[in-house]
mmCIF file of C-alpha atoms in Angstrom:
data_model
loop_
_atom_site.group_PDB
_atom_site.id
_atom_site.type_symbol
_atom_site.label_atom_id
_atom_site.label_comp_id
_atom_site.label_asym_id
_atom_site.label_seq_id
_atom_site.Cartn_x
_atom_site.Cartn_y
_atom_site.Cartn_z
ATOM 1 C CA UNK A 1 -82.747 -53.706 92.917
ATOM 2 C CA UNK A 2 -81.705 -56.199 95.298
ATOM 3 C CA UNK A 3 -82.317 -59.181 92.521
ATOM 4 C CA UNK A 4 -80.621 -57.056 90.227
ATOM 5 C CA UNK A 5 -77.485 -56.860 91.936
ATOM 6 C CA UNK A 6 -77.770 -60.922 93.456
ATOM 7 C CA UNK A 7 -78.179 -61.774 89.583
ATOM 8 C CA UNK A 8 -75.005 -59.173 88.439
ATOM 9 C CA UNK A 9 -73.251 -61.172 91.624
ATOM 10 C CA UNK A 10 -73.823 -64.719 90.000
ATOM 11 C CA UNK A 11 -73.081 -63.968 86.611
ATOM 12 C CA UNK A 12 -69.863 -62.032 87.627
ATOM 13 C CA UNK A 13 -68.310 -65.145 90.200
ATOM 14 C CA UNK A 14 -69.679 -67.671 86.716
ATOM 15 C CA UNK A 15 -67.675 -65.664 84.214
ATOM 16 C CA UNK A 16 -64.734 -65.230 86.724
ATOM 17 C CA UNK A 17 -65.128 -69.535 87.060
ATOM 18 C CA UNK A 18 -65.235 -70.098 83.707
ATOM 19 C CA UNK A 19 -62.326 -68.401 83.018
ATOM 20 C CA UNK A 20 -60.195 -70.961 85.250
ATOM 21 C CA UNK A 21 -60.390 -73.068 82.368
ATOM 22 C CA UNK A 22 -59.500 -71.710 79.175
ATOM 23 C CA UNK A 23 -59.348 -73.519 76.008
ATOM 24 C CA UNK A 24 -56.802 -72.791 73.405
ATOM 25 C CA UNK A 25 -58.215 -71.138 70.376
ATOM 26 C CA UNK A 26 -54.633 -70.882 68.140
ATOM 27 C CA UNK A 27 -53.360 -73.685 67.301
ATOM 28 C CA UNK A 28 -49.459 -72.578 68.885
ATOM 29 C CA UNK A 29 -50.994 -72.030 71.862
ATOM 30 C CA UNK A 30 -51.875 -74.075 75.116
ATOM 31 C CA UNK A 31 -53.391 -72.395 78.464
ATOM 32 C CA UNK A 32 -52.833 -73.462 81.739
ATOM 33 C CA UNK A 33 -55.289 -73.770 84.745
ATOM 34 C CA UNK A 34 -54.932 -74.446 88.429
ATOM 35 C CA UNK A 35 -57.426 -76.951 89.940
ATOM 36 C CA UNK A 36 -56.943 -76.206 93.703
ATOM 37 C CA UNK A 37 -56.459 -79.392 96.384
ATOM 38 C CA UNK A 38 -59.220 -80.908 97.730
ATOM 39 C CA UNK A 39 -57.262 -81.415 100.484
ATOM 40 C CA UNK A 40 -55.933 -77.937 100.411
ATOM 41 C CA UNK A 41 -54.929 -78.094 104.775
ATOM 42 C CA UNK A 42 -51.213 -79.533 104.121
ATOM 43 C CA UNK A 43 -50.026 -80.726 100.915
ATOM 44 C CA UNK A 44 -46.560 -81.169 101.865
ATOM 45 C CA UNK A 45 -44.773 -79.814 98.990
ATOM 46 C CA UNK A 46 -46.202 -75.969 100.098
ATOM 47 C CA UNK A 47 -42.854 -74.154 101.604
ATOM 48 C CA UNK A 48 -41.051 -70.993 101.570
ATOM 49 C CA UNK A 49 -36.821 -71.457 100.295
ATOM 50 C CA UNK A 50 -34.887 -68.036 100.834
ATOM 51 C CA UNK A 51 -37.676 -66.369 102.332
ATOM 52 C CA UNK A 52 -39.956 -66.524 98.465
ATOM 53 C CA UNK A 53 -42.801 -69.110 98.154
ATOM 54 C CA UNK A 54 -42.163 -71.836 95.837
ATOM 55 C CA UNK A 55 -45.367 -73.886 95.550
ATOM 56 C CA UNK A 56 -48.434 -73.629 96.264
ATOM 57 C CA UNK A 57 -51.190 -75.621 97.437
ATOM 58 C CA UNK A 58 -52.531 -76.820 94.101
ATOM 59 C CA UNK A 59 -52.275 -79.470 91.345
ATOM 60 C CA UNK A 60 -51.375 -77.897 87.844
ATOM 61 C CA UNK A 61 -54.177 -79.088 85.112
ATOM 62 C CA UNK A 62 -52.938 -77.807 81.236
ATOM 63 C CA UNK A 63 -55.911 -78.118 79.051
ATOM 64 C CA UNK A 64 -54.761 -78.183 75.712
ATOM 65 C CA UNK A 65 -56.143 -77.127 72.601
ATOM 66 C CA UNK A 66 -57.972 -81.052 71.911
ATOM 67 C CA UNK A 67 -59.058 -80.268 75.129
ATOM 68 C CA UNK A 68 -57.475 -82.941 77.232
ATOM 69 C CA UNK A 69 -56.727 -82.202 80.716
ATOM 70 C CA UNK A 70 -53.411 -82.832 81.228
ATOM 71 C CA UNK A 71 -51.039 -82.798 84.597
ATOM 72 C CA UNK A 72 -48.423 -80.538 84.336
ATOM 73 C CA UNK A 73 -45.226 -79.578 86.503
ATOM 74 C CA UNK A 74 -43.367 -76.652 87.201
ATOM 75 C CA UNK A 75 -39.772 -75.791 86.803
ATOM 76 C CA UNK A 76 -37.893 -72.706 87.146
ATOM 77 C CA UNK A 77 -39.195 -72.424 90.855
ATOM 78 C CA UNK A 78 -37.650 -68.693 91.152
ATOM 79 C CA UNK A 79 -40.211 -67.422 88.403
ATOM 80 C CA UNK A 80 -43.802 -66.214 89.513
ATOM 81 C CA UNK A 81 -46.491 -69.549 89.308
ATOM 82 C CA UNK A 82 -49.142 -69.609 86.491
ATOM 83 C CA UNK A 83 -52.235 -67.637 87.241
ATOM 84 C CA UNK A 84 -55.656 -68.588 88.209
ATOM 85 C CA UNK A 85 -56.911 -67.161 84.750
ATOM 86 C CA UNK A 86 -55.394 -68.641 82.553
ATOM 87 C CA UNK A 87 -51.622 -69.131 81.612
ATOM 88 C CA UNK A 88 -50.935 -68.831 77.679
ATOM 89 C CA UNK A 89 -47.843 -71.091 77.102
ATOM 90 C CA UNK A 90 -46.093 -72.249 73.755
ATOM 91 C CA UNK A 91 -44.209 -75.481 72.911
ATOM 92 C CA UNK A 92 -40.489 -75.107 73.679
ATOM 93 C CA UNK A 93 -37.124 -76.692 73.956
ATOM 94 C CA UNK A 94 -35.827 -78.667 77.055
ATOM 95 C CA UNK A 95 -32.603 -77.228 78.452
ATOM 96 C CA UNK A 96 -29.579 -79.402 77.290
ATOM 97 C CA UNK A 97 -28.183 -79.338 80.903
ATOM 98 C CA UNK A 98 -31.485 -81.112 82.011
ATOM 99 C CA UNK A 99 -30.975 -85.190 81.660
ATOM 100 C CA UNK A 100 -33.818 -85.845 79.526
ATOM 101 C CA UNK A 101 -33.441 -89.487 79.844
ATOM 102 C CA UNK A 102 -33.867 -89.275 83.695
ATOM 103 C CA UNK A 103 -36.918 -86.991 83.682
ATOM 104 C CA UNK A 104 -38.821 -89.456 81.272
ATOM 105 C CA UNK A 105 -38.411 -92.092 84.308
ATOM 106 C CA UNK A 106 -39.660 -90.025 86.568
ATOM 107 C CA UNK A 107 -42.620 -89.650 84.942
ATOM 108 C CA UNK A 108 -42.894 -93.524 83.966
ATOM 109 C CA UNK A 109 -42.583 -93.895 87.577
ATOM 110 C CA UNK A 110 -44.354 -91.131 88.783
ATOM 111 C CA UNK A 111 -47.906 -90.288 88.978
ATOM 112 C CA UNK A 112 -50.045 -90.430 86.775
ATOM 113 C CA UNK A 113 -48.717 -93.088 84.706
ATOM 114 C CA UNK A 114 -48.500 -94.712 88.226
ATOM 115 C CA UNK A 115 -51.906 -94.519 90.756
ATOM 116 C CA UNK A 116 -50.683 -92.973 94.142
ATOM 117 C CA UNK A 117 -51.626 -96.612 95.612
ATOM 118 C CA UNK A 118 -49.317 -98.492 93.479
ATOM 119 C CA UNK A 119 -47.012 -95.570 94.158
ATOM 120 C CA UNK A 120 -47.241 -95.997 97.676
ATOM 121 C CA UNK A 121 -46.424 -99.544 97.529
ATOM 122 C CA UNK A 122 -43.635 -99.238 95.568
ATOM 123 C CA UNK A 123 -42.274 -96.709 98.289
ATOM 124 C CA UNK A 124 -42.898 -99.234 100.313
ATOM 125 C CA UNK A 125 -45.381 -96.942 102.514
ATOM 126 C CA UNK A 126 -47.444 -99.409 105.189
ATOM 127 C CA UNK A 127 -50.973 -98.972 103.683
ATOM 128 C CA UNK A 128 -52.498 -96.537 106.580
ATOM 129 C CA UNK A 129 -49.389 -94.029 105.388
ATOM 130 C CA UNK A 130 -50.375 -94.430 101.447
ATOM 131 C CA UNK A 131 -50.231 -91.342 99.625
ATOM 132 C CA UNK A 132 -53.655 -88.752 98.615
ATOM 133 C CA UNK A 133 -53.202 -87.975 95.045
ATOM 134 C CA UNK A 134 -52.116 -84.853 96.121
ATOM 135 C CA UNK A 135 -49.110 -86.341 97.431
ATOM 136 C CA UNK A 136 -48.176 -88.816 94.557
ATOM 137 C CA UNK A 137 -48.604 -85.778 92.505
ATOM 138 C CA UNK A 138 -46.089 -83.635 95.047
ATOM 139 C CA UNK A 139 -43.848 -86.706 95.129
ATOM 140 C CA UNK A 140 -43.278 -86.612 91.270
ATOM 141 C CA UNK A 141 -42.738 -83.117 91.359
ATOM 142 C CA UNK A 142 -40.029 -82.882 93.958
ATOM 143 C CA UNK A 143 -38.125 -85.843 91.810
ATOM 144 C CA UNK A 144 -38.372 -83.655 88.673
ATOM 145 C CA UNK A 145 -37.148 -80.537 90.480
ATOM 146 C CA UNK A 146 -34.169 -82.948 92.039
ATOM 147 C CA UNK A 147 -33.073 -82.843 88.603
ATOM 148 C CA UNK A 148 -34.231 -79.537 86.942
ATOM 149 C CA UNK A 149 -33.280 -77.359 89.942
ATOM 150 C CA UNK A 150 -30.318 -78.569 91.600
ATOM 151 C CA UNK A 151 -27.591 -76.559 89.880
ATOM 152 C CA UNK A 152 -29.485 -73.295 89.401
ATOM 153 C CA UNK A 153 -27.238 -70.439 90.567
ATOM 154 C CA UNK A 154 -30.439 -68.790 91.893
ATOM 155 C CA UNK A 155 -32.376 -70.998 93.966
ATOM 156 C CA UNK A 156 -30.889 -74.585 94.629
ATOM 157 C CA UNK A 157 -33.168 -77.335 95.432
ATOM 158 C CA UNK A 158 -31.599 -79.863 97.657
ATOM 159 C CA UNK A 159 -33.787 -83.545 98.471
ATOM 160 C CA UNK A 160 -32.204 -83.753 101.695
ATOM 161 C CA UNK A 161 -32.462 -79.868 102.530
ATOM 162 C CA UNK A 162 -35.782 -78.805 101.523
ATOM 163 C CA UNK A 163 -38.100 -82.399 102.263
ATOM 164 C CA UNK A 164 -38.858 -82.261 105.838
ATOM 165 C CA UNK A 165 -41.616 -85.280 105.581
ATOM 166 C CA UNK A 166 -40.345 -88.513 105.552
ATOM 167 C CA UNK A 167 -42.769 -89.647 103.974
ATOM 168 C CA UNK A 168 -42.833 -87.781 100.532
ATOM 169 C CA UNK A 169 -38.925 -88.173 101.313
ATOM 170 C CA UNK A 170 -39.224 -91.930 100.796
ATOM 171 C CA UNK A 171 -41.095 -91.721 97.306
ATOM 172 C CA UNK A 172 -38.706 -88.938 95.935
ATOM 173 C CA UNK A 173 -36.329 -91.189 96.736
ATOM 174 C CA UNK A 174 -37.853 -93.991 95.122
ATOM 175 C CA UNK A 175 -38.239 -91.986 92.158
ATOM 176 C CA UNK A 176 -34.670 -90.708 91.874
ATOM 177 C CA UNK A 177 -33.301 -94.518 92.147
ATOM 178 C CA UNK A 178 -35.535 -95.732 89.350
ATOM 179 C CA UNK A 179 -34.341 -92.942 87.241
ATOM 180 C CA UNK A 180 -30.803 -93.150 88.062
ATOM 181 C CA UNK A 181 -31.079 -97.114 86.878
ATOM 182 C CA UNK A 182 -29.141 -98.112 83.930
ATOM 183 C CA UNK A 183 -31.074 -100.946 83.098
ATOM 184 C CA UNK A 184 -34.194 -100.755 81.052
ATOM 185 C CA UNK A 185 -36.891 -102.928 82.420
ATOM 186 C CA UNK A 186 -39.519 -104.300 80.231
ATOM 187 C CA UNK A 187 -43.136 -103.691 81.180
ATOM 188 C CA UNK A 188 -44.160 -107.081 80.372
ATOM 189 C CA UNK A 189 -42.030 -110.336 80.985
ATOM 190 C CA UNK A 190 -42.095 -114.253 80.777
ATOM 191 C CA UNK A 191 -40.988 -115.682 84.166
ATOM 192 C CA UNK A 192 -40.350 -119.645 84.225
ATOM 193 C CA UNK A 193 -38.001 -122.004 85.943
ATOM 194 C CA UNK A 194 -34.821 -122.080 83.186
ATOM 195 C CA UNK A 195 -33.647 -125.226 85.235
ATOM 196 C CA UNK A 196 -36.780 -127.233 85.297
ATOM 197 C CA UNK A 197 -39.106 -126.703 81.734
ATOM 198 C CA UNK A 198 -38.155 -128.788 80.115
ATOM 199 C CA UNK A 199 -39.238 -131.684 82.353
ATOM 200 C CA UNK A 200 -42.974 -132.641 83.255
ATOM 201 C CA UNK A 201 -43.677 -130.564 86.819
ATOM 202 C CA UNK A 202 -46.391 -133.053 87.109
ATOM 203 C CA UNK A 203 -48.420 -135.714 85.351
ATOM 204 C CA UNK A 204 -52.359 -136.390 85.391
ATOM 205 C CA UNK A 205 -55.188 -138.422 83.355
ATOM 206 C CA UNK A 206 -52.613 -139.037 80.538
ATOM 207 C CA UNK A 207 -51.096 -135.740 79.867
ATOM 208 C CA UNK A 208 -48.124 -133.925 81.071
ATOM 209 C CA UNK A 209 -47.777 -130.620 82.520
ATOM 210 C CA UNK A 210 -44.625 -128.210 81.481
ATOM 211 C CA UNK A 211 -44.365 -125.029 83.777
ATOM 212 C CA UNK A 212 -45.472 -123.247 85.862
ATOM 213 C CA UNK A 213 -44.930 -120.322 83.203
ATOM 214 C CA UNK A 214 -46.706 -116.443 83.924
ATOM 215 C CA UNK A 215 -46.596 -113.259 82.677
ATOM 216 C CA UNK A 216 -45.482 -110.470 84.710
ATOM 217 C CA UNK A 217 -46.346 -107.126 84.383
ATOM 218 C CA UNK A 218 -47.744 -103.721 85.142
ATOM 219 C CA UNK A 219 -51.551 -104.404 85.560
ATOM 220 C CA UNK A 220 -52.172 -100.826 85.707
ATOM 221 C CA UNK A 221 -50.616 -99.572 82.133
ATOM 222 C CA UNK A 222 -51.414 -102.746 80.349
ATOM 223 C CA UNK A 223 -54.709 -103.761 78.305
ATOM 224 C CA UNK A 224 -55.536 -107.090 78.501
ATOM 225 C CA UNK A 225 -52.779 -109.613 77.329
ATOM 226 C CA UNK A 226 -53.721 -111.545 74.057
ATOM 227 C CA UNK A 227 -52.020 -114.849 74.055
ATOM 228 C CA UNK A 228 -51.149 -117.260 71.281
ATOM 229 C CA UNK A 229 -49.498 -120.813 71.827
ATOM 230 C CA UNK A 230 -48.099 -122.040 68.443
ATOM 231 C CA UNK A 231 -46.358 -125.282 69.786
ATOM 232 C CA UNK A 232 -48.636 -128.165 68.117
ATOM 233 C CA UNK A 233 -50.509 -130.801 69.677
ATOM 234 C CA UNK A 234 -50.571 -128.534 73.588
ATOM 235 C CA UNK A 235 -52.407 -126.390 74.906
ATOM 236 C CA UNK A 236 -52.278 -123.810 77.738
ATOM 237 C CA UNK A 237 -54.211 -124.109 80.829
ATOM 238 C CA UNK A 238 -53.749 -122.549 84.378
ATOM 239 C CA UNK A 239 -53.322 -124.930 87.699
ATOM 240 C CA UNK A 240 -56.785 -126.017 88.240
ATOM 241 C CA UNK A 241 -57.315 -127.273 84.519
ATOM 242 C CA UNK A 242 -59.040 -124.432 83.455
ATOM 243 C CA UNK A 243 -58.268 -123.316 79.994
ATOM 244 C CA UNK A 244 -56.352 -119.965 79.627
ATOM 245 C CA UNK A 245 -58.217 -119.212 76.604
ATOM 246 C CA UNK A 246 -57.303 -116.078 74.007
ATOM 247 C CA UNK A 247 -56.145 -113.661 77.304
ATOM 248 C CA UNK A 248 -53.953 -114.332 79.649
ATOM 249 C CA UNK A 249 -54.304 -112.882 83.306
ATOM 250 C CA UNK A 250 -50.938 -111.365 84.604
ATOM 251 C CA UNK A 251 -49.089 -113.130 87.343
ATOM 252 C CA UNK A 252 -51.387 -115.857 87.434
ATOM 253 C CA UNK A 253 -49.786 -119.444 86.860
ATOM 254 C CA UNK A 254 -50.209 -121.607 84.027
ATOM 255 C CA UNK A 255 -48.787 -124.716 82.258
ATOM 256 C CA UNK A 256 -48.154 -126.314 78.786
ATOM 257 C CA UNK A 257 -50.486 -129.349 78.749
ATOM 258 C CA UNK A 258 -49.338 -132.257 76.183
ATOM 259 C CA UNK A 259 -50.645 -135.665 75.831
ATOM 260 C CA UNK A 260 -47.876 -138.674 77.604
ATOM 261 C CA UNK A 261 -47.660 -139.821 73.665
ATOM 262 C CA UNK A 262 -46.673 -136.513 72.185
ATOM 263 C CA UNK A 263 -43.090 -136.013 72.507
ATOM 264 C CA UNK A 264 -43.412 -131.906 72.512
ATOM 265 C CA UNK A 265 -40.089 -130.751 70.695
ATOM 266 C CA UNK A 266 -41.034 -126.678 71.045
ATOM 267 C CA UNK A 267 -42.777 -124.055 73.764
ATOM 268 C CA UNK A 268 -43.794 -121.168 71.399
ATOM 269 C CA UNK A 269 -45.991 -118.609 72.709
ATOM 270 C CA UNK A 270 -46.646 -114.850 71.827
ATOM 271 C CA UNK A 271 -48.563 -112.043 73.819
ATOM 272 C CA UNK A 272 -49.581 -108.785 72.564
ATOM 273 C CA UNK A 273 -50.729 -105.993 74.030
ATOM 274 C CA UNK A 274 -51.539 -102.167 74.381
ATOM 275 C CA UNK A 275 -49.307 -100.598 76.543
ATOM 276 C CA UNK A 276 -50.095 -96.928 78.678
ATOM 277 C CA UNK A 277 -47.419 -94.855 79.224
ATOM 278 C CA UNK A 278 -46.869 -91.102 79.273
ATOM 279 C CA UNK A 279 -44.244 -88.714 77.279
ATOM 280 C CA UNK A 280 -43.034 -85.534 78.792
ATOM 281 C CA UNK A 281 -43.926 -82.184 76.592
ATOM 282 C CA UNK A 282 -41.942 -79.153 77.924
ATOM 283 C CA UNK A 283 -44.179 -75.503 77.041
ATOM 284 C CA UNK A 284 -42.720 -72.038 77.992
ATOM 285 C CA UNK A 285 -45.035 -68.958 78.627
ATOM 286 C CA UNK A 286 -44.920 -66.102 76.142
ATOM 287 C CA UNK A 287 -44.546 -63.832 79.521
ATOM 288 C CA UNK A 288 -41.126 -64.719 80.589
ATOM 289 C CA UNK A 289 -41.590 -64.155 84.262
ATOM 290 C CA UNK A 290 -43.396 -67.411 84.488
ATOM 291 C CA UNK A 291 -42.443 -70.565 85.348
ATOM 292 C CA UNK A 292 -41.786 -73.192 82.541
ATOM 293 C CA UNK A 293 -44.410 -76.258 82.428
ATOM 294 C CA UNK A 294 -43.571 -79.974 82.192
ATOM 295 C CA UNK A 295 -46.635 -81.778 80.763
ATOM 296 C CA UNK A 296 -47.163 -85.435 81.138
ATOM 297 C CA UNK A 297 -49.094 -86.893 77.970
ATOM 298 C CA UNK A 298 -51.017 -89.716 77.819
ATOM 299 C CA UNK A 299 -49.780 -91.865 74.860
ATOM 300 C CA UNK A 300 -50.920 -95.832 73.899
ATOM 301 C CA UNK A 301 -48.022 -98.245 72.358
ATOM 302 C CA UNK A 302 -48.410 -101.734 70.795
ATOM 303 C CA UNK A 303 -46.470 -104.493 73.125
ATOM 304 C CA UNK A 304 -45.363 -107.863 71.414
ATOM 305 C CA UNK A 305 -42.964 -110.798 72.644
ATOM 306 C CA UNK A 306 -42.210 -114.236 72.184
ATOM 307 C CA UNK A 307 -41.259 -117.136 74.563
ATOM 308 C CA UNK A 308 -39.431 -120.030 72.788
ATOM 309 C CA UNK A 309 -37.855 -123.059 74.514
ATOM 310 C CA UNK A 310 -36.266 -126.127 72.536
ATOM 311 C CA UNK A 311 -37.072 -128.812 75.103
ATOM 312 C CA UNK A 312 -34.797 -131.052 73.705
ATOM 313 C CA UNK A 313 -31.780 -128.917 74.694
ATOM 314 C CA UNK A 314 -31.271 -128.432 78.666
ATOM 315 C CA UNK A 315 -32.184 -124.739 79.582
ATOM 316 C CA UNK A 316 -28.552 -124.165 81.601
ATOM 317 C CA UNK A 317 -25.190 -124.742 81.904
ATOM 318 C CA UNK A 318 -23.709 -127.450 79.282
ATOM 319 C CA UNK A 319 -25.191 -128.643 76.166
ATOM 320 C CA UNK A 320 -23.856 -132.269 77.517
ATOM 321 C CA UNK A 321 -23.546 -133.369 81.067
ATOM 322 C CA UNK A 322 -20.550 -134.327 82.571
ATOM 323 C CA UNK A 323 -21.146 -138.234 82.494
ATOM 324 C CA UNK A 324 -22.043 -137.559 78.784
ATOM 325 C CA UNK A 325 -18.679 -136.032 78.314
ATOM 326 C CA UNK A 326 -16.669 -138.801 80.392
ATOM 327 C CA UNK A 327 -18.323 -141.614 77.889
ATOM 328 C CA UNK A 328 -17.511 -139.333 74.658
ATOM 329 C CA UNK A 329 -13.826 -138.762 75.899
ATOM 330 C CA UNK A 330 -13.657 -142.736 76.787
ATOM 331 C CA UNK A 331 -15.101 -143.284 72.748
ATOM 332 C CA UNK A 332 -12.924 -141.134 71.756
ATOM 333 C CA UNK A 333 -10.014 -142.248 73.139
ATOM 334 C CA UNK A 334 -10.827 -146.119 72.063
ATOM 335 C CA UNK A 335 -11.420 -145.144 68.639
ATOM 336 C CA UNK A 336 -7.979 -143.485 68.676
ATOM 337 C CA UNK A 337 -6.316 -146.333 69.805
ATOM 338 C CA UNK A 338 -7.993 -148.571 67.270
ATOM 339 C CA UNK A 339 -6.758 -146.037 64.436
ATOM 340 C CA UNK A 340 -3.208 -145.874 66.082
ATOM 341 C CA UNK A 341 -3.532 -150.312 65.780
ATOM 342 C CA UNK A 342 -4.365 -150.178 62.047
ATOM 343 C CA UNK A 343 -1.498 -148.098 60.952
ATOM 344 C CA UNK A 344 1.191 -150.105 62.829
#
């Protein structure tokens, strides 16, 4: 009897488990599950507001009907949170009085399209004080609710009010600059002296060295960096001589190597790469008492750009210097005179 009833104990704590989990069997729906912190002491984003508990000690997981396991993000704080069993929640439609725009930099800024160490550092968190993944993921959250909670007429979420650690203060801060930005940074840039390329930064064996030219980037959301230098008769090696080869590795120097005899007229290179980035998908339950979801997707894009310099045109300031103007305007003025001569 006793076996009986350890056996009906296991089985009844592995179906209750496996419930946590659910996968979605209709095609309009997704379910939601809780993973619970591993580091379930003090995740800082745990507090009561107006005497009712707004978050709990947990990390939202949505596993969707391909059965990706996504992280997901609550708003409507004043509505119950999604159960341990299961959540059933539909696709919906982002309130208009949310800034779309703003959220989608959160989340490009946030983790997980960021690592909670790159995060950190972007915080600009001393290493010993970098966040647990708990915390990046509490650190994107409270930057969402900044903007999807802040003019509710029931519950209010203030950044100043309601964040007593300074530390997850700093990266919701963070957060909330890079999404109140207007300018659009690209992932992937070309970063070269504009004064200087067009002159040799240093001669050896024969051959002349343009640059130093790199590629600057996110490491984390980019694949490697395919590289293609179509300027003839040069190639592309880094400082030491090495060859760069078909991939290029980000933030590392490199220069345009030309025989002394070949007058290069051109730098042309294109990179290409896959870039990782993450979309926001907003799902409301089908019981209304429930807080909405915001889900951030994984999604791969294709990255190209080109770096072209004429080297026979300086990089800045006037086409012509200012000695080359004097002598034109001294030409000019002779030639006049010689015209004015001839007509007398």
């Amino acid at each position: 009897m006793k076996k009986l009833k350890r056996f009906l104990t296991i089985f009844l704590v592995a179906f209750i488990f496996s419930c946590n989990i659910v996968k979605a069997q209709d095609a309009t729906r997704e379910f939601i599950s809780k993973r619970p912190s591993k580091e379930s002491a003090n995740v800082h984003f745990s507090y009561v507001k107006n005497g009712k508990r707004i978050r709990e000690d947990t990390i939202l997981i949505i596993t969707s009907k391909e059965n990706k396991d996504l992280y997901a993000y609550c708003i409507d704080m004043y509505k119950k949170y999604p159960s341990y069993d299961g959540t059933e929640y539909k696709l919906g439609e982002l309130s208009s009085n949310i800034d779309r725009n703003k959220l989608n930099k959160v989340f490009v800024n946030g983790f997980p399209v960021v690592s909670p160490e790159m995060l950190s550092r972007k915080s600009g968190l001393d290493e010993k004080n970098y966040y647990s993944l708990e915390e990046a993921y509490a650190v994107t959250q409270l930057a969402l609710w900044h903007y999807t909670e802040a003019n509710r007429d029931i519950i209010k979420f203030s950044v100043e009010e309601d964040i007593a650690d300074k530390r997850i203060l700093q990266g919701v801060k963070y957060l909330i600059g890079k999404a109140e930005e207007n300018k659009e940074e690209s992932l992937i840039t070309f970063q070269y002296n504009k004064d200087t390329i067009n002159k040799a930064a240093f001669e050896k064996e024969g051959f002349n060295y343009f640059g130093p030219i790199k590629v600057h980037g996110d490491i984390e959301r980019a694949e490697e960096i395919k590289i293609n230098l179509l300027s003839k008769n040069a190639t592309l090696v880094y400082g030491n001589g090495e060859a760069v080869g078909d991939t290029v590795i980000i933030d590392r120097e490199f220069y345009v190597k030309t025989p002394k005899s070949n007058k290069i007229s051109n730098i042309d290179i294109d990179i290409s790469t896959n870039l990782t980035s993450y979309i926001e998908k907003y799902y409301e339950p089908f019981n209304e008492s429930i807080q909405d979801i915001l889900v951030a997707e994984r999604v791969n894009t294709g990255f190209k750009d080109k770096l072209y310099i004429n080297m026979l045109l300086p990089q800045t300031g006037n086409i012509f210097s200012s000695q080359s103007i004097l002598g034109i305007g001294i030409l000019m003025i002779g030639l006049g005179a010689v015209i004015i001569k001839k007509h007398r």
